[in-house]
Coordinates of N, CA and C in Angstrom, one line a residue:
M1 N 0.9 -1.2 0.0 CA 0.0 0.0 0.0 C 0.9 1.2 0.0
T2 N 0.6 2.2 -0.9 CA 1.4 3.4 -1.0 C 1.1 4.3 0.2
S3 N 2.0 5.2 0.5 CA 1.8 6.2 1.6 C 0.6 7.1 1.4
W4 N 0.3 7.5 0.1 CA -0.9 8.3 -0.1 C -2.2 7.5 0.1
R5 N -2.1 6.2 -0.3 CA -3.3 5.4 -0.1 C -3.5 5.2 1.4
R6 N -2.5 5.0 2.2 CA -2.6 4.9 3.7 C -3.2 6.1 4.3
V7 N -2.8 7.3 3.8 CA -3.3 8.6 4.3 C -4.8 8.7 4.0
G8 N -5.2 8.3 2.8 CA -6.6 8.3 2.4 C -7.4 7.4 3.2
V9 N -7.0 6.2 3.5 CA -7.7 5.2 4.3 C -7.8 5.8 5.8
A10 N -6.7 6.4 6.2 CA -6.8 6.9 7.6 C -7.8 8.1 7.7
L11 N -7.8 8.9 6.7 CA -8.8 10.0 6.7 C -10.2 9.5 6.7
V12 N -10.5 8.5 5.8 CA -11.8 7.9 5.8 C -12.2 7.3 7.1
A13 N -11.3 6.6 7.7 CA -11.6 6.0 9.0 C -11.8 7.0 10.1
A14 N -11.0 8.0 10.1 CA -11.2 9.1 11.1 C -12.6 9.8 10.9
A15 N -13.0 10.1 9.6 CA -14.3 10.7 9.4 C -15.4 9.8 9.8
W16 N -15.3 8.5 9.6 CA -16.3 7.5 9.9 C -16.5 7.5 11.5
L17 N -15.3 7.4 12.2 CA -15.4 7.4 13.7 C -15.9 8.7 14.2
A18 N -15.6 9.8 13.6 CA -16.2 11.1 14.1 C -17.7 11.1 14.0
G19 N -18.2 10.5 12.9 CA -19.6 10.4 12.7 C -20.3 9.5 13.7
C20 N -19.6 8.6 14.2 CA -20.2 7.6 15.2 C -20.1 8.1 16.6
A21 N -19.5 9.3 16.8 CA -19.4 9.8 18.2 C -20.8 10.1 18.8
P22 N -21.0 9.9 20.1 CA -22.3 10.1 20.6 C -22.7 11.6 20.6
I23 N -24.0 11.8 20.4 CA -24.4 13.2 20.5 C -24.7 13.6 21.9
R24 N -24.1 14.7 22.3 CA -24.2 15.2 23.6 C -25.4 16.2 23.7
P25 N -26.3 16.0 24.7 CA -27.4 16.9 24.8 C -27.0 18.3 25.2
A26 N -27.8 19.3 24.9 CA -27.5 20.6 25.3 C -27.4 20.7 26.8
A27 N -26.6 21.6 27.3 CA -26.5 21.8 28.7 C -27.8 22.3 29.3
P28 N -28.2 21.8 30.4 CA -29.5 22.2 31.0 C -29.3 23.7 31.5
P29 N -30.4 24.5 31.5 CA -30.3 25.9 32.0 C -29.8 25.9 33.5
D30 N -29.0 26.9 33.8 CA -28.5 27.1 35.1 C -29.7 27.4 36.1
P31 N -29.9 26.5 37.1 CA -31.1 26.8 38.0 C -30.9 28.0 38.8
R32 N -29.7 28.6 38.9 CA -29.4 29.8 39.6 C -29.7 31.1 38.9
T33 N -30.2 30.9 37.6 CA -30.5 32.1 36.8 C -32.0 32.1 36.4
A34 N -32.5 33.3 36.2 CA -33.8 33.5 35.7 C -33.7 34.5 34.6
S35 N -34.8 34.8 34.0 CA -34.8 35.9 33.0 C -36.1 36.7 33.0
I36 N -36.0 37.9 32.5 CA -37.2 38.7 32.2 C -37.1 39.2 30.8
A37 N -38.2 39.1 30.1 CA -38.2 39.4 28.7 C -39.3 40.4 28.3
G38 N -39.1 41.0 27.1 CA -40.1 41.9 26.7 C -39.7 42.6 25.4
T39 N -40.3 43.7 25.1 CA -40.0 44.5 23.9 C -39.8 45.9 24.2
V40 N -39.0 46.6 23.4 CA -38.8 48.0 23.5 C -39.6 48.7 22.4
V41 N -40.4 49.7 22.7 CA -41.2 50.4 21.6 C -40.9 51.9 21.8
L42 N -41.3 52.7 20.8 CA -41.2 54.1 20.9 C -42.6 54.7 21.2
K43 N -42.6 55.8 22.1 CA -43.8 56.5 22.4 C -44.4 57.2 21.2
Q44 N -43.5 57.9 20.4 CA -43.9 58.6 19.2 C -43.2 58.0 18.0
P45 N -43.8 58.0 16.8 CA -43.1 57.4 15.6 C -41.8 58.2 15.4
D46 N -40.8 57.5 15.2 CA -39.5 58.1 15.1 C -38.6 57.2 14.3
T47 N -37.5 57.7 13.8 CA -36.5 56.8 13.1 C -35.1 57.0 13.8
W48 N -34.3 56.0 13.5 CA -32.9 56.2 14.0 C -32.0 55.6 13.0
K49 N -30.7 55.9 13.1 CA -29.7 55.5 12.2 C -29.4 54.0 12.3
P50 N -29.2 53.2 11.3 CA -28.8 51.8 11.4 C -27.5 51.7 12.3
G51 N -27.5 50.6 13.1 CA -26.3 50.3 13.8 C -26.3 50.9 15.2
V52 N -27.4 51.3 15.7 CA -27.5 51.8 17.1 C -27.3 50.6 18.1
T53 N -27.0 50.9 19.3 CA -26.9 49.9 20.4 C -28.1 50.2 21.4
V54 N -28.7 49.1 21.7 CA -29.8 49.1 22.7 C -29.3 48.4 24.0
K55 N -29.4 49.1 25.1 CA -29.0 48.5 26.4 C -30.2 48.5 27.3
V56 N -30.4 47.3 27.9 CA -31.5 47.1 28.8 C -30.8 46.7 30.2
W57 N -31.1 47.4 31.2 CA -30.6 47.1 32.6 C -31.7 46.7 33.5
L58 N -31.4 45.7 34.3 CA -32.3 45.3 35.4 C -31.6 45.8 36.7
Q59 N -32.2 46.7 37.4 CA -31.5 47.4 38.5 C -32.3 47.3 39.8
D60 N -31.6 47.2 40.9 CA -32.2 47.3 42.3 C -32.0 48.7 42.7
R61 N -33.1 49.5 42.9 CA -33.0 50.8 43.3 C -33.6 51.0 44.7
S62 N -33.4 50.0 45.5 CA -34.0 50.0 46.9 C -33.1 50.8 47.8
R63 N -31.8 50.9 47.5 CA -31.0 51.6 48.5 C -31.1 53.1 48.4
V64 N -31.8 53.7 49.3 CA -32.0 55.1 49.4 C -30.7 55.9 49.5
G65 N -30.4 56.8 48.7 CA -29.2 57.6 48.8 C -27.9 56.9 48.2
A66 N -28.1 55.7 47.6 CA -27.0 55.1 47.0 C -26.6 55.8 45.7
P67 N -25.4 56.1 45.4 CA -25.0 56.8 44.3 C -25.3 56.1 43.0
V68 N -25.2 54.7 43.0 CA -25.4 53.9 41.8 C -26.3 52.8 42.2
P69 N -27.4 52.5 41.4 CA -28.2 51.4 41.6 C -27.4 50.0 41.4
V70 N -27.9 49.0 42.1 CA -27.3 47.7 41.9 C -27.7 47.0 40.6
L71 N -26.7 46.7 39.8 CA -27.0 46.1 38.5 C -27.2 44.6 38.7
L72 N -28.4 44.1 38.4 CA -28.7 42.7 38.5 C -28.5 41.9 37.2
G73 N -28.7 42.6 36.1 CA -28.6 42.0 34.8 C -28.6 43.0 33.7
E74 N -28.1 42.6 32.5 CA -28.0 43.5 31.4 C -28.2 42.7 30.1
A75 N -28.8 43.4 29.1 CA -28.9 42.9 27.7 C -28.3 43.9 26.8
V76 N -27.5 43.6 25.9 CA -26.9 44.6 25.0 C -27.2 44.1 23.6
I77 N -27.9 44.9 22.8 CA -28.3 44.5 21.5 C -27.5 45.5 20.6
E78 N -26.4 45.0 19.9 CA -25.6 46.0 19.2 C -25.9 45.9 17.7
G79 N -25.7 47.0 17.0 CA -25.8 47.0 15.6 C -27.3 46.9 15.1
R80 N -28.2 47.4 15.9 CA -29.6 47.2 15.5 C -29.9 48.1 14.3
T81 N -30.5 47.5 13.3 CA -30.8 48.2 12.0 C -32.3 48.5 11.9
A82 N -33.1 47.6 12.4 CA -34.5 47.7 12.2 C -35.1 48.6 13.3
P83 N -36.2 49.3 13.1 CA -36.8 50.1 14.1 C -37.6 49.2 15.1
P84 N -38.0 49.8 16.2 CA -38.8 49.0 17.2 C -40.0 48.4 16.6
P85 N -40.6 47.4 17.2 CA -40.3 46.8 18.5 C -39.0 46.0 18.5
I86 N -38.3 46.0 19.6 CA -37.1 45.3 19.8 C -37.2 44.3 20.9
P87 N -37.1 43.0 20.6 CA -37.2 42.1 21.7 C -35.9 42.1 22.6
F88 N -36.1 41.8 23.8 CA -34.9 41.6 24.7 C -35.2 40.6 25.8
T89 N -34.1 40.0 26.3 CA -34.1 39.1 27.4 C -32.9 39.5 28.3
V90 N -33.2 39.7 29.6 CA -32.2 40.0 30.6 C -32.1 38.8 31.6
R91 N -31.0 38.2 31.7 CA -30.8 37.1 32.7 C -30.3 37.7 34.0
Y92 N -30.7 37.1 35.1 CA -30.3 37.5 36.4 C -30.3 36.4 37.4
D93 N -29.7 36.6 38.6 CA -29.7 35.6 39.6 C -30.8 36.0 40.6
P94 N -31.8 35.1 40.7 CA -33.0 35.4 41.6 C -32.6 35.5 43.0
A95 N -31.5 34.9 43.4 CA -31.0 34.9 44.8 C -30.6 36.4 45.2
Q96 N -30.3 37.2 44.2 CA -30.0 38.6 44.5 C -31.2 39.5 44.7
V97 N -32.4 39.0 44.4 CA -33.6 39.9 44.4 C -34.3 39.6 45.7
R98 N -34.3 40.7 46.6 CA -35.1 40.6 47.9 C -36.5 40.9 47.6
P99 N -37.5 40.2 48.2 CA -38.9 40.4 48.0 C -39.4 41.8 48.2
D100 N -38.7 42.6 49.1 CA -39.1 44.0 49.3 C -38.3 45.0 48.5
A101 N -37.5 44.5 47.5 CA -36.7 45.4 46.7 C -37.5 46.1 45.6
S102 N -37.0 47.2 45.2 CA -37.6 48.0 44.2 C -36.8 47.8 42.9
I103 N -37.2 46.8 42.1 CA -36.5 46.4 40.9 C -37.1 47.1 39.7
V104 N -36.3 47.7 38.8 CA -36.8 48.4 37.6 C -35.9 48.0 36.4
L105 N -36.6 48.2 35.3 CA -35.9 48.1 34.0 C -35.6 49.5 33.4
Y106 N -34.4 49.6 32.9 CA -34.0 50.9 32.3 C -33.4 50.7 31.0
V107 N -33.8 51.4 30.0 CA -33.4 51.2 28.6 C -32.8 52.5 28.0
R108 N -31.7 52.3 27.3 CA -31.1 53.4 26.6 C -30.8 53.0 25.1
V109 N -31.0 53.9 24.1 CA -30.5 53.6 22.8 C -29.4 54.6 22.5
I110 N -28.3 54.0 22.1 CA -27.0 54.8 22.0 C -26.6 54.8 20.5
D111 N -26.4 56.0 20.0 CA -25.8 56.1 18.6 C -24.5 56.7 18.7
G112 N -23.4 55.9 18.6 CA -22.1 56.3 18.8 C -21.8 56.6 20.3
D113 N -21.6 57.8 20.6 CA -21.5 58.2 22.1 C -22.6 59.0 22.6
R114 N -23.7 59.1 21.9 CA -24.9 59.9 22.2 C -26.1 59.0 22.5
V115 N -26.8 59.3 23.6 CA -28.0 58.6 24.0 C -29.1 59.3 23.2
T116 N -29.9 58.6 22.4 CA -30.9 59.2 21.6 C -32.3 58.9 22.1
H117 N -32.5 57.8 22.8 CA -33.8 57.4 23.4 C -33.6 56.8 24.7
L118 N -34.6 56.9 25.6 CA -34.5 56.2 26.9 C -35.9 56.2 27.5
N119 N -36.1 55.4 28.5 CA -37.4 55.4 29.2 C -37.3 56.5 30.3
T120 N -38.2 57.5 30.2 CA -38.2 58.6 31.2 C -39.0 58.4 32.4
T121 N -39.8 57.3 32.4 CA -40.6 57.0 33.6 C -40.1 55.6 34.1
V122 N -40.2 55.5 35.5 CA -39.7 54.3 36.1 C -40.6 53.1 35.6
F123 N -39.9 52.0 35.3 CA -40.6 50.8 34.8 C -40.4 49.7 35.8
P124 N -41.3 49.5 36.8 CA -41.1 48.5 37.8 C -41.1 47.1 37.2
A125 N -40.3 46.2 37.8 CA -40.3 44.8 37.3 C -40.1 43.8 38.5
I126 N -40.4 42.6 38.3 CA -40.3 41.4 39.1 C -41.0 41.6 40.5
T127 N -40.5 42.4 41.4 CA -41.2 42.5 42.7 C -42.4 43.3 42.8
R128 N -42.4 44.4 42.0 CA -43.6 45.3 42.1 C -44.1 45.7 40.7
G129 N -43.9 44.8 39.7 CA -44.2 45.2 38.3 C -44.2 44.0 37.4
C130 N -43.8 44.3 36.2 CA -43.8 43.3 35.1 C -42.9 42.1 35.4
T131 N -43.3 40.9 35.1 CA -42.5 39.8 35.3 C -42.3 39.0 33.9
A132 N -43.1 39.3 32.9 CA -42.9 38.7 31.6 C -43.6 39.6 30.6
D133 N -43.1 39.4 29.3 CA -43.7 40.2 28.2 C -43.8 41.7 28.5
C134 N -42.8 42.3 29.1 CA -42.7 43.7 29.4 C -42.6 44.5 28.2
E135 N -43.4 45.6 28.1 CA -43.3 46.6 27.0 C -42.8 47.9 27.5
I136 N -41.6 48.3 27.2 CA -41.0 49.5 27.6 C -41.1 50.5 26.5
A137 N -41.7 51.7 26.8 CA -41.9 52.8 25.8 C -40.8 53.8 26.1
L138 N -40.1 54.2 25.0 CA -39.0 55.1 25.1 C -39.4 56.5 24.5
D139 N -38.7 57.5 25.1 CA -38.9 58.9 24.6 C -37.6 59.3 23.9
R140 N -37.7 60.1 22.9 CA -36.5 60.7 22.2 C -35.9 61.8 23.1
I141 N -34.6 61.8 23.1 CA -33.9 62.8 23.8 C -33.4 63.9 22.8
R142 N -33.8 65.1 23.0 CA -33.5 66.2 22.1 C -32.3 66.8 22.4

């Protein structure tokens, strides 16, 4: 048997063996995480340039006087070209959410280094508000 023929037989055998490998099931979801999902819409008809970034934050704003809210989760949708509605899902650790906490969703649309749209009213979530299919309406920043 020539060396080229041996290489060919080895490659065929390797491909056959790879095809016989057991299929591994997808990893189960992490039981320590949960998610909240919804859509971002605009209050008034508006347009934006293709390629904007949409950021959705899940925050705990319970700490009175705290300079920065506690970030529980974040979804970043980059390079968005189509106008709203924009679906989102934010994953978070439910162990970090106290039942008496004031949890909110906050959204920003960013074009380059400029915020163009955001929710100007508080959007309660999980403990005192939306838990699924949340619809967050954004205002244009002038």
